[in-house]
């Protein structure tokens, strides 16, 4: 097992990884930017190193700075969290060259998963259904041929895209060329790769994903599915498990397909296979080669700590249990509490956080790096806290969530709390009837 892990991240996920490592008897190293001096993760870790100025490019994304902290502290492994360097294959290569274990999938898997189009072709080859669409589009001629097959409405996607960015809907031919060029430009600017492709746009689909976990000896299990259809701008806000939309038969088929997809990529460690579900059909969209923000709703149902599993498996341990040994318990829901103003199109809401009250109690979990007086700076992601509840039934989980959200009281900043409260109390949410357009529709027609 590792002796010392460096956590190449900040915020709630850094706190979570540090605590998981300590539970395994492993010491920890935090890194922080000048904007994060005094942040919770720096106080919880055994050692902490400042690696540069506030902008992420000069600190959390700067591989040389992260690696020198790892070398100075003699860390034998790095956990990347999510975001920042978590999906950068080059970072994995650098870790390997420095003989430091990267806690995550192999380099080859990261390259394949990072190229959404390539991942789609790889899983289609093993019989996993994918959203109908095109290959990489280079010329207008390629585009016209592909559109003739796929039809409208369609979606442009960046092959290197992520975080809900790089997507554009096209309703008809009049906007096709203009949006094609814009999508290519945007992809080049945001991801340094102008490769785009089209997919049939599925207007009333649900986003359902499967957590998978694989050791280095070929054993793969899934930890069930997560329903993530409550989104704004293609980004998740509320997630739950199990999905209220799936029959047992479809759940079985979806989870099997996820395991097959992971096998096709020679997957190791934790990952998420994302699907769109439309009627009785499901389609693969991508695989995220990292720990996901919403992983706790799977943990509470399985009764295991996914970060500890990631660390164990990266150290070369065997999974030690099979799919049959996993028993799913009850229903879990997560709300993302972001420092954002829903009334101002989710603009970040900077300020100094004052805590009035925080939720807790049976089946209530708050994953956060929050403390009284925390400055919310404009430099990083606006995620403040993840509120997770676990109930025997979906109804119980919803009631727990309503109580817990009411007790999440902060001053000094605007958060997504009230919006989450409104959604989980709505008749549509209670009935389990929503798709990926639910929140955008609701915001348009309150
Ligand atoms: P999840 O599926 O885990 O909810 P998200 O898409 O919300 O994942 O992204 C998780 C984190 O990673 C967020 O902090 C998001 O801003 C960041 N992220 C994901 N992909 C990218 C990307 N390609 N570029 C920059 N940030 C990204
Ligand atoms: P990212 O890499 O940014 O996470 P995804 O491909 O996972 O991108 O898509 C993010 C979200 O965009 C999905 O959860 C869904 O809401 C929407 N989406 C993606 N593909 C389609 C599609 N073909 N039709 C309709 N909505 C889609
Ligand atoms: Mg995605």
GROMACS .gro file of C-alpha atoms and ligand atoms in nm:
model
  501
    1UNK     CA    1   0.000   0.000   0.000
    2UNK     CA    2   0.105   0.361  -0.054
    3UNK     CA    3   0.276   0.554   0.225
    4UNK     CA    4   0.194   0.904   0.103
    5UNK     CA    5  -0.058   1.042  -0.145
    6UNK     CA    6  -0.052   1.388  -0.299
    7UNK     CA    7  -0.398   1.528  -0.373
    8UNK     CA    8  -0.383   1.733  -0.692
    9UNK     CA    9  -0.707   1.919  -0.632
   10UNK     CA   10  -0.893   2.159  -0.402
   11UNK     CA   11  -1.239   2.200  -0.247
   12UNK     CA   12  -1.467   1.922  -0.134
   13UNK     CA   13  -1.304   1.648  -0.343
   14UNK     CA   14  -0.959   1.723  -0.196
   15UNK     CA   15  -1.104   1.699   0.155
   16UNK     CA   16  -1.276   1.373   0.067
   17UNK     CA   17  -0.958   1.213  -0.074
   18UNK     CA   18  -0.748   1.326   0.224
   19UNK     CA   19  -0.995   1.172   0.468
   20UNK     CA   20  -1.018   0.846   0.271
   21UNK     CA   21  -0.636   0.820   0.266
   22UNK     CA   22  -0.615   0.883   0.642
   23UNK     CA   23  -0.870   0.608   0.700
   24UNK     CA   24  -0.634   0.375   0.514
   25UNK     CA   25  -0.341   0.486   0.729
   26UNK     CA   26  -0.179   0.678   0.441
   27UNK     CA   27  -0.032   1.025   0.495
   28UNK     CA   28  -0.134   1.309   0.268
   29UNK     CA   29   0.007   1.609   0.085
   30UNK     CA   30  -0.211   1.903  -0.017
   31UNK     CA   31  -0.127   2.158  -0.283
   32UNK     CA   32  -0.284   2.502  -0.298
   33UNK     CA   33  -0.281   2.825  -0.494
   34UNK     CA   34  -0.233   3.167  -0.337
   35UNK     CA   35  -0.613   3.211  -0.344
   36UNK     CA   36  -0.656   2.896  -0.133
   37UNK     CA   37  -0.423   2.981   0.154
   38UNK     CA   38  -0.595   2.854   0.471
   39UNK     CA   39  -0.842   2.636   0.275
   40UNK     CA   40  -0.976   2.333   0.458
   41UNK     CA   41  -0.786   2.077   0.250
   42UNK     CA   42  -0.454   2.245   0.336
   43UNK     CA   43  -0.533   2.220   0.707
   44UNK     CA   44  -0.645   1.855   0.700
   45UNK     CA   45  -0.347   1.720   0.505
   46UNK     CA   46  -0.024   1.623   0.681
   47UNK     CA   47   0.175   1.861   0.457
   48UNK     CA   48   0.075   2.142   0.224
   49UNK     CA   49   0.264   2.325  -0.052
   50UNK     CA   50   0.178   2.646  -0.231
   51UNK     CA   51   0.222   2.577  -0.603
   52UNK     CA   52   0.150   2.917  -0.758
   53UNK     CA   53  -0.085   3.211  -0.814
   54UNK     CA   54  -0.465   3.197  -0.816
   55UNK     CA   55  -0.534   3.129  -1.187
   56UNK     CA   56  -0.558   2.750  -1.235
   57UNK     CA   57  -0.325   2.762  -1.539
   58UNK     CA   58  -0.050   2.886  -1.307
   59UNK     CA   59  -0.121   2.643  -1.021
   60UNK     CA   60  -0.362   2.346  -1.022
   61UNK     CA   61  -0.317   2.290  -1.397
   62UNK     CA   62   0.059   2.340  -1.396
   63UNK     CA   63   0.205   1.991  -1.417
   64UNK     CA   64   0.563   2.098  -1.337
   65UNK     CA   65   0.450   2.268  -1.015
   66UNK     CA   66   0.236   1.971  -0.907
   67UNK     CA   67   0.521   1.728  -0.980
   68UNK     CA   68   0.778   1.926  -0.785
   69UNK     CA   69   0.548   1.919  -0.479
   70UNK     CA   70   0.516   1.542  -0.527
   71UNK     CA   71   0.892   1.501  -0.552
   72UNK     CA   72   0.980   1.729  -0.260
   73UNK     CA   73   0.727   1.551  -0.038
   74UNK     CA   74   0.826   1.204  -0.171
   75UNK     CA   75   0.465   1.109  -0.242
   76UNK     CA   76   0.430   0.766  -0.401
   77UNK     CA   77   0.089   0.830  -0.560
   78UNK     CA   78  -0.127   1.119  -0.684
   79UNK     CA   79  -0.506   1.140  -0.670
   80UNK     CA   80  -0.631   1.393  -0.928
   81UNK     CA   81  -0.993   1.431  -0.806
   82UNK     CA   82  -1.221   1.560  -1.087
   83UNK     CA   83  -1.167   1.856  -1.318
   84UNK     CA   84  -0.817   2.014  -1.342
   85UNK     CA   85  -0.565   1.742  -1.448
   86UNK     CA   86  -0.795   1.445  -1.384
   87UNK     CA   87  -0.849   1.363  -1.751
   88UNK     CA   88  -0.518   1.477  -1.896
   89UNK     CA   89  -0.333   1.176  -2.044
   90UNK     CA   90  -0.011   1.377  -2.055
   91UNK     CA   91  -0.026   1.413  -1.676
   92UNK     CA   92  -0.056   1.034  -1.647
   93UNK     CA   93   0.254   0.997  -1.867
   94UNK     CA   94   0.451   1.241  -1.653
   95UNK     CA   95   0.350   1.053  -1.336
   96UNK     CA   96   0.463   0.726  -1.491
   97UNK     CA   97   0.797   0.876  -1.596
   98UNK     CA   98   0.847   1.000  -1.237
   99UNK     CA   99   0.758   0.656  -1.094
  100UNK     CA  100   0.459   0.802  -0.912
  101UNK     CA  101   0.132   0.607  -0.933
  102UNK     CA  102  -0.158   0.798  -1.090
  103UNK     CA  103  -0.477   0.692  -0.909
  104UNK     CA  104  -0.705   0.639  -1.207
  105UNK     CA  105  -0.727   0.457  -1.539
  106UNK     CA  106  -0.430   0.368  -1.761
  107UNK     CA  107  -0.282   0.615  -2.009
  108UNK     CA  108  -0.429   0.434  -2.314
  109UNK     CA  109  -0.778   0.435  -2.163
  110UNK     CA  110  -0.753   0.806  -2.085
  111UNK     CA  111  -0.655   0.883  -2.444
  112UNK     CA  112  -0.945   0.678  -2.577
  113UNK     CA  113  -1.203   0.811  -2.330
  114UNK     CA  114  -1.089   1.171  -2.387
  115UNK     CA  115  -1.171   1.136  -2.755
  116UNK     CA  116  -1.549   1.096  -2.737
  117UNK     CA  117  -1.580   0.987  -3.096
  118UNK     CA  118  -1.316   0.716  -3.059
  119UNK     CA  119  -1.477   0.589  -2.739
  120UNK     CA  120  -1.811   0.571  -2.919
  121UNK     CA  121  -1.666   0.360  -3.200
  122UNK     CA  122  -1.488   0.130  -2.953
  123UNK     CA  123  -1.803   0.053  -2.753
  124UNK     CA  124  -2.020   0.021  -3.064
  125UNK     CA  125  -1.783  -0.253  -3.179
  126UNK     CA  126  -1.879  -0.462  -2.873
  127UNK     CA  127  -2.252  -0.421  -2.934
  128UNK     CA  128  -2.330  -0.126  -2.707
  129UNK     CA  129  -2.590   0.102  -2.869
  130UNK     CA  130  -2.465   0.456  -2.937
  131UNK     CA  131  -2.656   0.773  -3.036
  132UNK     CA  132  -2.687   0.775  -3.416
  133UNK     CA  133  -2.437   1.022  -3.554
  134UNK     CA  134  -2.138   1.085  -3.775
  135UNK     CA  135  -1.764   1.031  -3.774
  136UNK     CA  136  -1.525   1.326  -3.753
  137UNK     CA  137  -1.639   1.603  -3.990
  138UNK     CA  138  -1.359   1.776  -4.177
  139UNK     CA  139  -1.528   1.935  -4.477
  140UNK     CA  140  -1.868   2.077  -4.564
  141UNK     CA  141  -1.907   1.781  -4.794
  142UNK     CA  142  -1.861   1.535  -4.501
  143UNK     CA  143  -2.114   1.739  -4.311
  144UNK     CA  144  -2.382   1.732  -4.582
  145UNK     CA  145  -2.353   1.356  -4.624
  146UNK     CA  146  -2.378   1.301  -4.248
  147UNK     CA  147  -2.680   1.531  -4.212
  148UNK     CA  148  -2.860   1.344  -4.489
  149UNK     CA  149  -2.829   1.029  -4.277
  150UNK     CA  150  -2.887   1.168  -3.926
  151UNK     CA  151  -3.154   1.431  -3.993
  152UNK     CA  152  -3.272   1.725  -3.778
  153UNK     CA  153  -3.267   1.825  -3.499
  154UNK     CA  154  -2.901   1.747  -3.451
  155UNK     CA  155  -2.625   1.833  -3.210
  156UNK     CA  156  -2.268   1.936  -3.289
  157UNK     CA  157  -2.025   1.792  -3.037
  158UNK     CA  158  -1.655   1.847  -2.983
  159UNK     CA  159  -1.467   1.519  -2.976
  160UNK     CA  160  -1.240   1.655  -2.702
  161UNK     CA  161  -1.530   1.825  -2.521
  162UNK     CA  162  -1.637   1.802  -2.158
  163UNK     CA  163  -1.798   1.989  -1.870
  164UNK     CA  164  -2.106   2.057  -2.086
  165UNK     CA  165  -1.906   2.274  -2.326
  166UNK     CA  166  -1.870   2.257  -2.702
  167UNK     CA  167  -2.228   2.149  -2.788
  168UNK     CA  168  -2.468   2.323  -3.027
  169UNK     CA  169  -2.818   2.228  -3.136
  170UNK     CA  170  -2.915   2.272  -3.501
  171UNK     CA  171  -3.287   2.276  -3.576
  172UNK     CA  172  -3.280   2.307  -3.953
  173UNK     CA  173  -3.062   2.362  -4.258
  174UNK     CA  174  -3.069   2.742  -4.238
  175UNK     CA  175  -2.831   2.744  -3.940
  176UNK     CA  176  -2.624   2.439  -4.029
  177UNK     CA  177  -2.310   2.589  -4.186
  178UNK     CA  178  -2.286   2.884  -3.954
  179UNK     CA  179  -2.310   2.654  -3.648
  180UNK     CA  180  -2.064   2.405  -3.799
  181UNK     CA  181  -1.797   2.672  -3.828
  182UNK     CA  182  -1.877   2.813  -3.484
  183UNK     CA  183  -1.858   2.465  -3.327
  184UNK     CA  184  -1.516   2.404  -3.487
  185UNK     CA  185  -1.385   2.742  -3.371
  186UNK     CA  186  -1.518   2.689  -3.021
  187UNK     CA  187  -1.370   2.339  -2.998
  188UNK     CA  188  -1.031   2.469  -3.111
  189UNK     CA  189  -1.038   2.756  -2.861
  190UNK     CA  190  -1.165   2.554  -2.565
  191UNK     CA  191  -0.990   2.219  -2.614
  192UNK     CA  192  -0.711   2.285  -2.866
  193UNK     CA  193  -0.873   2.037  -3.107
  194UNK     CA  194  -1.125   2.145  -3.369
  195UNK     CA  195  -1.264   1.793  -3.433
  196UNK     CA  196  -1.644   1.796  -3.425
  197UNK     CA  197  -1.910   1.539  -3.507
  198UNK     CA  198  -2.288   1.533  -3.515
  199UNK     CA  199  -2.535   1.330  -3.316
  200UNK     CA  200  -2.908   1.299  -3.350
  201UNK     CA  201  -3.054   1.535  -3.090
  202UNK     CA  202  -3.281   1.339  -2.854
  203UNK     CA  203  -3.517   1.606  -2.718
  204UNK     CA  204  -3.688   1.425  -2.431
  205UNK     CA  205  -3.417   1.185  -2.319
  206UNK     CA  206  -3.295   1.118  -1.969
  207UNK     CA  207  -2.930   1.108  -1.865
  208UNK     CA  208  -2.859   0.782  -1.684
  209UNK     CA  209  -2.503   0.675  -1.603
  210UNK     CA  210  -2.341   0.369  -1.451
  211UNK     CA  211  -2.059   0.365  -1.197
  212UNK     CA  212  -1.801   0.102  -1.278
  213UNK     CA  213  -1.497  -0.020  -1.088
  214UNK     CA  214  -1.222  -0.248  -1.220
  215UNK     CA  215  -0.906  -0.398  -1.074
  216UNK     CA  216  -0.583  -0.464  -1.262
  217UNK     CA  217  -0.663  -0.834  -1.303
  218UNK     CA  218  -0.965  -0.810  -1.533
  219UNK     CA  219  -1.247  -0.805  -1.280
  220UNK     CA  220  -1.510  -0.535  -1.338
  221UNK     CA  221  -1.820  -0.463  -1.131
  222UNK     CA  222  -2.083  -0.189  -1.151
  223UNK     CA  223  -2.225   0.006  -0.859
  224UNK     CA  224  -2.562   0.064  -1.019
  225UNK     CA  225  -2.695   0.362  -1.209
  226UNK     CA  226  -2.745   0.732  -1.139
  227UNK     CA  227  -3.021   0.944  -1.286
  228UNK     CA  228  -2.874   1.286  -1.373
  229UNK     CA  229  -3.143   1.450  -1.588
  230UNK     CA  230  -3.188   1.762  -1.375
  231UNK     CA  231  -2.939   1.983  -1.559
  232UNK     CA  232  -2.883   2.335  -1.672
  233UNK     CA  233  -2.655   2.410  -1.969
  234UNK     CA  234  -2.575   2.038  -1.995
  235UNK     CA  235  -2.446   2.043  -1.635
  236UNK     CA  236  -2.595   1.835  -1.357
  237UNK     CA  237  -2.766   1.989  -1.055
  238UNK     CA  238  -2.958   1.706  -0.885
  239UNK     CA  239  -2.882   1.335  -0.913
  240UNK     CA  240  -3.046   1.024  -0.770
  241UNK     CA  241  -3.005   0.650  -0.754
  242UNK     CA  242  -3.178   0.430  -0.858
  243UNK     CA  243  -3.332   0.603  -1.160
  244UNK     CA  244  -3.711   0.625  -1.124
  245UNK     CA  245  -3.740   0.576  -1.501
  246UNK     CA  246  -3.595   0.227  -1.543
  247UNK     CA  247  -3.764  -0.111  -1.530
  248UNK     CA  248  -3.556  -0.386  -1.369
  249UNK     CA  249  -3.504  -0.536  -1.711
  250UNK     CA  250  -3.374  -0.214  -1.861
  251UNK     CA  251  -3.155  -0.145  -1.556
  252UNK     CA  252  -2.996  -0.488  -1.602
  253UNK     CA  253  -2.934  -0.427  -1.973
  254UNK     CA  254  -2.788  -0.080  -1.909
  255UNK     CA  255  -2.551  -0.197  -1.636
  256UNK     CA  256  -2.439  -0.493  -1.850
  257UNK     CA  257  -2.373  -0.258  -2.142
  258UNK     CA  258  -2.164  -0.033  -1.913
  259UNK     CA  259  -1.949  -0.325  -1.803
  260UNK     CA  260  -1.906  -0.434  -2.165
  261UNK     CA  261  -1.806  -0.080  -2.264
  262UNK     CA  262  -1.550  -0.069  -1.983
  263UNK     CA  263  -1.408  -0.406  -2.086
  264UNK     CA  264  -1.375  -0.284  -2.444
  265UNK     CA  265  -1.147  -0.004  -2.318
  266UNK     CA  266  -0.945  -0.234  -2.091
  267UNK     CA  267  -1.068  -0.020  -1.806
  268UNK     CA  268  -0.896  -0.007  -1.467
  269UNK     CA  269  -1.001   0.183  -1.152
  270UNK     CA  270  -1.324   0.388  -1.120
  271UNK     CA  271  -1.515   0.532  -1.413
  272UNK     CA  272  -1.858   0.633  -1.533
  273UNK     CA  273  -2.035   0.521  -1.847
  274UNK     CA  274  -2.295   0.778  -1.954
  275UNK     CA  275  -2.610   0.698  -2.153
  276UNK     CA  276  -2.915   0.876  -2.282
  277UNK     CA  277  -3.239   0.689  -2.224
  278UNK     CA  278  -3.530   0.755  -2.459
  279UNK     CA  279  -3.843   0.543  -2.424
  280UNK     CA  280  -3.731   0.181  -2.410
  281UNK     CA  281  -3.398   0.250  -2.578
  282UNK     CA  282  -3.066   0.357  -2.435
  283UNK     CA  283  -2.760   0.497  -2.610
  284UNK     CA  284  -2.399   0.539  -2.493
  285UNK     CA  285  -2.273   0.900  -2.505
  286UNK     CA  286  -1.935   0.892  -2.331
  287UNK     CA  287  -1.717   0.745  -2.061
  288UNK     CA  288  -1.565   0.966  -1.792
  289UNK     CA  289  -1.227   0.832  -1.687
  290UNK     CA  290  -1.228   0.980  -1.336
  291UNK     CA  291  -1.418   1.001  -1.014
  292UNK     CA  292  -1.747   1.181  -1.072
  293UNK     CA  293  -1.893   1.467  -0.866
  294UNK     CA  294  -2.207   1.265  -0.788
  295UNK     CA  295  -2.031   0.942  -0.680
  296UNK     CA  296  -2.159   0.959  -0.316
  297UNK     CA  297  -2.514   0.855  -0.412
  298UNK     CA  298  -2.369   0.524  -0.534
  299UNK     CA  299  -2.150   0.486  -0.223
  300UNK     CA  300  -2.435   0.520   0.023
  301UNK     CA  301  -2.640   0.255  -0.158
  302UNK     CA  302  -2.349   0.011  -0.193
  303UNK     CA  303  -2.214   0.081   0.157
  304UNK     CA  304  -1.851   0.122   0.048
  305UNK     CA  305  -1.612   0.416   0.009
  306UNK     CA  306  -1.534   0.460  -0.361
  307UNK     CA  307  -1.225   0.676  -0.301
  308UNK     CA  308  -1.077   0.410  -0.075
  309UNK     CA  309  -1.155   0.154  -0.346
  310UNK     CA  310  -0.974   0.370  -0.603
  311UNK     CA  311  -0.667   0.391  -0.381
  312UNK     CA  312  -0.667   0.018  -0.303
  313UNK     CA  313  -0.699  -0.081  -0.668
  314UNK     CA  314  -0.433   0.166  -0.784
  315UNK     CA  315  -0.197   0.008  -0.529
  316UNK     CA  316  -0.250  -0.324  -0.708
  317UNK     CA  317  -0.499  -0.488  -0.471
  318UNK     CA  318  -0.771  -0.713  -0.605
  319UNK     CA  319  -1.135  -0.609  -0.602
  320UNK     CA  320  -1.206  -0.900  -0.363
  321UNK     CA  321  -1.581  -0.924  -0.433
  322UNK     CA  322  -1.802  -0.998  -0.729
  323UNK     CA  323  -2.116  -0.838  -0.867
  324UNK     CA  324  -2.335  -1.081  -0.670
  325UNK     CA  325  -2.182  -0.960  -0.342
  326UNK     CA  326  -2.301  -0.603  -0.401
  327UNK     CA  327  -2.639  -0.537  -0.239
  328UNK     CA  328  -2.804  -0.206  -0.322
  329UNK     CA  329  -2.981  -0.041  -0.028
  330UNK     CA  330  -3.259   0.219  -0.043
  331UNK     CA  331  -3.269   0.542  -0.243
  332UNK     CA  332  -3.018   0.827  -0.254
  333UNK     CA  333  -3.040   1.186  -0.381
  334UNK     CA  334  -2.772   1.454  -0.420
  335UNK     CA  335  -2.821   1.828  -0.458
  336UNK     CA  336  -2.530   2.043  -0.574
  337UNK     CA  337  -2.511   2.362  -0.373
  338UNK     CA  338  -2.326   2.605  -0.597
  339UNK     CA  339  -2.236   2.966  -0.524
  340UNK     CA  340  -2.440   3.078  -0.825
  341UNK     CA  341  -2.741   3.299  -0.879
  342UNK     CA  342  -3.013   3.109  -1.071
  343UNK     CA  343  -3.194   3.440  -1.128
  344UNK     CA  344  -2.890   3.575  -1.313
  345UNK     CA  345  -2.842   3.279  -1.544
  346UNK     CA  346  -2.632   3.096  -1.281
  347UNK     CA  347  -2.366   3.366  -1.271
  348UNK     CA  348  -2.103   3.294  -1.002
  349UNK     CA  349  -2.182   3.463  -0.671
  350UNK     CA  350  -1.855   3.565  -0.506
  351UNK     CA  351  -1.836   3.679  -0.145
  352UNK     CA  352  -1.748   3.572   0.206
  353UNK     CA  353  -1.959   3.284   0.333
  354UNK     CA  354  -2.122   3.308   0.675
  355UNK     CA  355  -2.266   2.984   0.810
  356UNK     CA  356  -2.603   3.013   0.987
  357UNK     CA  357  -2.686   2.644   1.004
  358UNK     CA  358  -2.584   2.318   0.836
  359UNK     CA  359  -2.788   2.000   0.794
  360UNK     CA  360  -2.706   1.664   0.951
  361UNK     CA  361  -2.870   1.364   1.112
  362UNK     CA  362  -2.961   1.012   1.009
  363UNK     CA  363  -2.901   0.945   0.641
  364UNK     CA  364  -2.782   1.301   0.571
  365UNK     CA  365  -2.431   1.368   0.442
  366UNK     CA  366  -2.268   1.698   0.351
  367UNK     CA  367  -1.949   1.677   0.142
  368UNK     CA  368  -1.786   2.018   0.152
  369UNK     CA  369  -1.474   2.221   0.220
  370UNK     CA  370  -1.689   2.496   0.370
  371UNK     CA  371  -1.598   2.685   0.685
  372UNK     CA  372  -1.729   3.007   0.839
  373UNK     CA  373  -1.557   3.298   0.665
  374UNK     CA  374  -1.467   3.104   0.347
  375UNK     CA  375  -1.399   3.347   0.061
  376UNK     CA  376  -1.568   3.236  -0.264
  377UNK     CA  377  -1.327   3.364  -0.528
  378UNK     CA  378  -1.403   3.382  -0.900
  379UNK     CA  379  -1.111   3.156  -0.997
  380UNK     CA  380  -1.257   2.808  -0.964
  381UNK     CA  381  -1.569   2.597  -0.993
  382UNK     CA  382  -1.862   2.733  -0.792
  383UNK     CA  383  -1.945   2.404  -0.616
  384UNK     CA  384  -1.976   2.483  -0.243
  385UNK     CA  385  -2.122   2.163  -0.102
  386UNK     CA  386  -2.293   1.840  -0.203
  387UNK     CA  387  -2.589   1.743   0.008
  388UNK     CA  388  -2.658   1.370  -0.005
  389UNK     CA  389  -2.949   1.192   0.160
  390UNK     CA  390  -3.021   0.821   0.187
  391UNK     CA  391  -3.368   0.685   0.264
  392UNK     CA  392  -3.537   0.345   0.260
  393UNK     CA  393  -3.763   0.462  -0.022
  394UNK     CA  394  -3.763   0.746  -0.277
  395UNK     CA  395  -4.040   0.924  -0.084
  396UNK     CA  396  -3.837   0.911   0.237
  397UNK     CA  397  -3.526   1.038   0.055
  398UNK     CA  398  -3.721   1.333  -0.089
  399UNK     CA  399  -3.859   1.428   0.253
  400UNK     CA  400  -3.512   1.404   0.406
  401UNK     CA  401  -3.375   1.624   0.128
  402UNK     CA  402  -3.643   1.888   0.183
  403UNK     CA  403  -3.567   1.899   0.559
  404UNK     CA  404  -3.193   1.906   0.501
  405UNK     CA  405  -3.206   2.182   0.237
  406UNK     CA  406  -3.408   2.399   0.475
  407UNK     CA  407  -3.131   2.365   0.730
  408UNK     CA  408  -2.861   2.464   0.478
  409UNK     CA  409  -2.852   2.832   0.564
  410UNK     CA  410  -2.569   3.058   0.453
  411UNK     CA  411  -2.528   3.434   0.435
  412UNK     CA  412  -2.302   3.649   0.219
  413UNK     CA  413  -2.354   3.466  -0.110
  414UNK     CA  414  -2.640   3.342  -0.328
  415UNK     CA  415  -2.664   2.964  -0.378
  416UNK     CA  416  -2.868   2.710  -0.572
  417UNK     CA  417  -3.038   2.597  -0.248
  418UNK     CA  418  -3.377   2.759  -0.309
  419UNK     CA  419  -3.390   2.626  -0.663
  420UNK     CA  420  -3.304   2.273  -0.544
  421UNK     CA  421  -3.573   2.300  -0.278
  422UNK     CA  422  -3.828   2.413  -0.535
  423UNK     CA  423  -3.738   2.126  -0.769
  424UNK     CA  424  -3.741   1.843  -0.516
  425UNK     CA  425  -4.075   1.971  -0.382
  426UNK     CA  426  -4.233   1.991  -0.728
  427UNK     CA  427  -4.501   1.745  -0.836
  428UNK     CA  428  -4.298   1.648  -1.147
  429UNK     CA  429  -3.994   1.556  -0.940
  430UNK     CA  430  -4.204   1.369  -0.686
  431UNK     CA  431  -4.365   1.174  -0.970
  432UNK     CA  432  -4.021   1.101  -1.119
  433UNK     CA  433  -4.132   1.252  -1.446
  434UNK     CA  434  -3.857   1.465  -1.594
  435UNK     CA  435  -3.602   1.465  -1.874
  436UNK     CA  436  -3.284   1.661  -1.947
  437UNK     CA  437  -3.494   1.960  -2.061
  438UNK     CA  438  -3.693   1.977  -1.735
  439UNK     CA  439  -3.494   2.251  -1.565
  440UNK     CA  440  -3.444   2.472  -1.872
  441UNK     CA  441  -3.819   2.453  -1.946
  442UNK     CA  442  -3.900   2.541  -1.587
  443UNK     CA  443  -3.663   2.838  -1.589
  444UNK     CA  444  -3.819   2.967  -1.913
  445UNK     CA  445  -4.179   2.931  -1.794
  446UNK     CA  446  -4.180   2.967  -1.415
  447LIG     P1  447  -1.973   1.515  -1.345
  447LIG     O1  448  -2.025   1.429  -1.453
  447LIG     O2  449  -1.878   1.449  -1.251
  447LIG     O3  450  -2.080   1.591  -1.283
  447LIG     P2  451  -1.897   1.753  -1.469
  447LIG     O4  452  -1.914   1.747  -1.616
  447LIG     O5  453  -1.994   1.832  -1.391
  447LIG     O6  454  -1.879   1.606  -1.421
  447LIG     O7  455  -1.752   1.801  -1.440
  447LIG     C1  456  -1.688   1.775  -1.319
  447LIG     C2  457  -1.584   1.878  -1.294
  447LIG     O8  458  -1.488   1.879  -1.397
  447LIG     C3  459  -1.639   2.016  -1.289
  447LIG     O9  460  -1.562   2.084  -1.195
  447LIG     C4  461  -1.617   2.067  -1.430
  447LIG    O10  462  -1.607   2.207  -1.430
  447LIG     C5  463  -1.488   2.001  -1.464
  447LIG     N1  464  -1.470   1.966  -1.606
  447LIG     C6  465  -1.516   1.857  -1.669
  447LIG     N2  466  -1.474   1.851  -1.794
  447LIG     C7  467  -1.398   1.959  -1.814
  447LIG     C8  468  -1.323   2.010  -1.925
  447LIG     N3  469  -1.314   1.947  -2.042
  447LIG     N4  470  -1.259   2.124  -1.909
  447LIG     C9  471  -1.261   2.189  -1.792
  447LIG     N5  472  -1.330   2.145  -1.684
  447LIG    C10  473  -1.395   2.033  -1.693
  448LIG     P1  474  -1.994   1.635  -2.156
  448LIG     O1  475  -1.867   1.570  -2.204
  448LIG     O2  476  -1.989   1.781  -2.165
  448LIG     O3  477  -2.037   1.581  -2.024
  448LIG     P2  478  -2.200   1.467  -2.278
  448LIG     O4  479  -2.183   1.406  -2.413
  448LIG     O5  480  -2.186   1.378  -2.161
  448LIG     O6  481  -2.102   1.591  -2.265
  448LIG     O7  482  -2.342   1.537  -2.272
  448LIG     C1  483  -2.380   1.619  -2.166
  448LIG     C2  484  -2.531   1.640  -2.168
  448LIG     O8  485  -2.573   1.695  -2.294
  448LIG     C3  486  -2.614   1.514  -2.153
  448LIG     O9  487  -2.632   1.479  -2.018
  448LIG     C4  488  -2.745   1.555  -2.220
  448LIG    O10  489  -2.824   1.634  -2.135
  448LIG     C5  490  -2.698   1.642  -2.334
  448LIG     N1  491  -2.680   1.562  -2.457
  448LIG     C6  492  -2.567   1.503  -2.500
  448LIG     N2  493  -2.585   1.439  -2.617
  448LIG     C7  494  -2.715   1.458  -2.651
  448LIG     C8  495  -2.797   1.417  -2.761
  448LIG     N3  496  -2.748   1.345  -2.862
  448LIG     N4  497  -2.928   1.454  -2.761
  448LIG     C9  498  -2.978   1.529  -2.660
  448LIG     N5  499  -2.906   1.571  -2.554
  448LIG    C10  500  -2.776   1.536  -2.549
  449LIG    MG1  501  -2.087   1.384  -1.982
   0.00000   0.00000   0.00000
